[in-house]
Amino acid sequence: MQKNWWHKATIYQIYPKSFMDKNGDGIGDLKGITSKLDYLQKLGITALWLSPVYDSPMDDNGYDIANYEAIADIFGDMSDMDELLVEAKKRDIRIIMDLVVNHTSDEHAWFIEARENPESLERDFYIWRDKPNELVSIFGGSAWEYDETSGQYYLHFFSKKQPDLNWENPQLRQKVYDMMNFWIDKGIGGFRMDVIDMIGKIPDQLIDTNGPKLHDYIKEMNQASFGKHDLLTVGETWGATPEIAKQYSNPDNQELSMVFQFEHIGLQHKPDSPKWEYEKELDVSALKAMFNKWQTELELGQGWNSLFWNNHDLPRVLSMWGDTGVYREKSAKALAILLHLMRGTPYIYQGEEIGMTNYPFKTLEELNDIESLNYAKEALEKGASIEVIMDQIRQVGRDNARTPMQWDTSKNAGFSISDKTWLSVNPNYKDINVESALANPESIFYTYQKLVELRKTQDWLVDADFELLETTDKVFAYIRKTKDSSYLIAVNLSDQEQIFDYNFDVEEVVISNTELEPITDQGKLQAWDAICVKVK
Ligand code: TEU
Ligand code: CA
């Protein structure tokens, strides 16, 4: 079975607006990222996934692209991008670009032409109808927007400024592949593919995701662009089941390296409800059952998992499922150990490695995210109270993940010298920041550093089977087994002592966030204990 570099990789996601501001305008930029490469090298990560840095009016923070082959002014220019690629390469770090091809910005030249000239080639790059149907936008309201100029409606599954592309059009598809090759020729390490499961939509049949031609398009894309190169490709697929994920990631199918599946993230909200109806407590049994399913179904050679708790669309996992009080450090390490020792490629979202938390938003004025703002407007109109809305946004709003990276204890946490940053810095930055983390050998940072190192050096993390152990509710324990060795991973996902009477003979401690003895002695796990041991 062929193995690729990304089987032993850990990927670090950067949200460019919030990582590091080098020119002092209050917004992160490419030079800022380059200036922090030594830090990232110290963490040890193999590749960076950059959320979009392309030219964009920033209606959805760059997920609305006006020019795929240019850099947004706020981030710098193409020479800054080239410099980042060169400097990253020197440190053995690859750059994964965000590929947003379900839609463009309405300010993209294709859409401008399509709108102004209904006879143009570009008209058919988008989806136009005389009458809207009942499809709704993920950001609220109808998915159809009336265009005065031509008297037709265009489809937009996200904001009005994000018209959906028409993948049925072969010329459009070729233009996308050419653009991908432009980036591949620059020497990038791969693509993260935004809502890729939506490109096969059939609006007239109300099919948004997993349309009948989806996998044909992906195979065609593979052949026409990245297939000939040793790149990492990861699709964002909210509705993927293990069956679907295998279809994408089985190497024989020549589609993608892996996909992001979101089933575990679904536990953050009430079943079959919008994300805003969040769950106060983690259902640990459900979480175990889900991971068990994904870990056993996607066997090596049959498919490959991606492993993540956080991204730029999700609340901070520590605030959601960990402990932001006395057990902040310990619970952050526990969540990391639990996830990173499973089978798949782990992803770290900026700030996760120092235990950053949600932001205490109090008013709508403090927000930037179009999804939260649209939701608040709609909910207020329907009579919801602002207190309830703000509570929901504090728990699950996307801006929680997007506040500036906390580097040190200086002004704006060292993120920017400007008086105002585009989103406020979390007031807890004096306690939670990179400088303090690096100075403390017991910090969360060093647990992540160790996990990244293990991923590179321990073959069993890739090869071993996964077997869930039967334990009490709050304990998540599993065995990774190869033909010559076994590893036990046991984590207490609560702040209460838990029984753990599994009988094991420790050969070696691989990683832990605790002293091992109490566990072996008492058959118990203390609050947020997490261990990985090689067992006889
Ligand atoms: O996200 C896809 C998506 O479906 C999200 O909008 C998701 O439903 C929501 O964030 C949950 O709160 C991708 C990007 O990751 C996101 O940032 C973009 O806004 C979106 O696509 C449109 O490009
Ligand atoms: Ca800047």
XYZ file of C-alpha atoms and ligand atoms in Angstrom, residues 60 63 103 138-139 158 162 192 194-195 236 238 275 312-313 371 398 402, ligand 1:
41
model
C -17.367 36.505 3.551
C -14.563 33.040 0.587
C -18.977 30.155 -6.176
C -27.117 28.876 4.102
C -26.697 32.490 5.224
C -24.168 31.640 0.431
C -21.297 34.771 -3.752
C -8.438 22.442 0.745
C -14.422 24.626 0.040
C -17.916 23.020 0.020
C -14.922 20.061 2.878
C -20.497 18.525 5.631
C -26.518 25.201 14.701
C -12.577 29.073 11.254
C -16.311 28.215 11.127
C -23.533 34.387 9.049
C -17.914 31.846 13.831
C -11.518 34.483 14.215
O -18.192 26.629 4.787
C -19.279 25.874 4.350
C -20.459 25.922 5.191
O -21.404 25.226 4.901
C -20.440 26.853 6.339
O -21.007 28.037 5.927
C -21.119 26.307 7.503
O -22.411 25.885 7.203
C -21.207 27.320 8.557
O -19.991 27.986 8.650
C -21.496 26.689 9.872
O -21.570 27.712 10.773
C -17.291 27.079 3.866
C -16.261 27.961 4.530
O -15.532 27.192 5.435
C -16.949 29.135 5.154
O -16.069 29.943 5.881
C -17.603 29.922 4.047
O -18.360 30.951 4.589
C -18.490 29.052 3.173
O -17.900 27.813 2.816
C -18.768 29.752 1.869
O -17.617 29.771 1.080
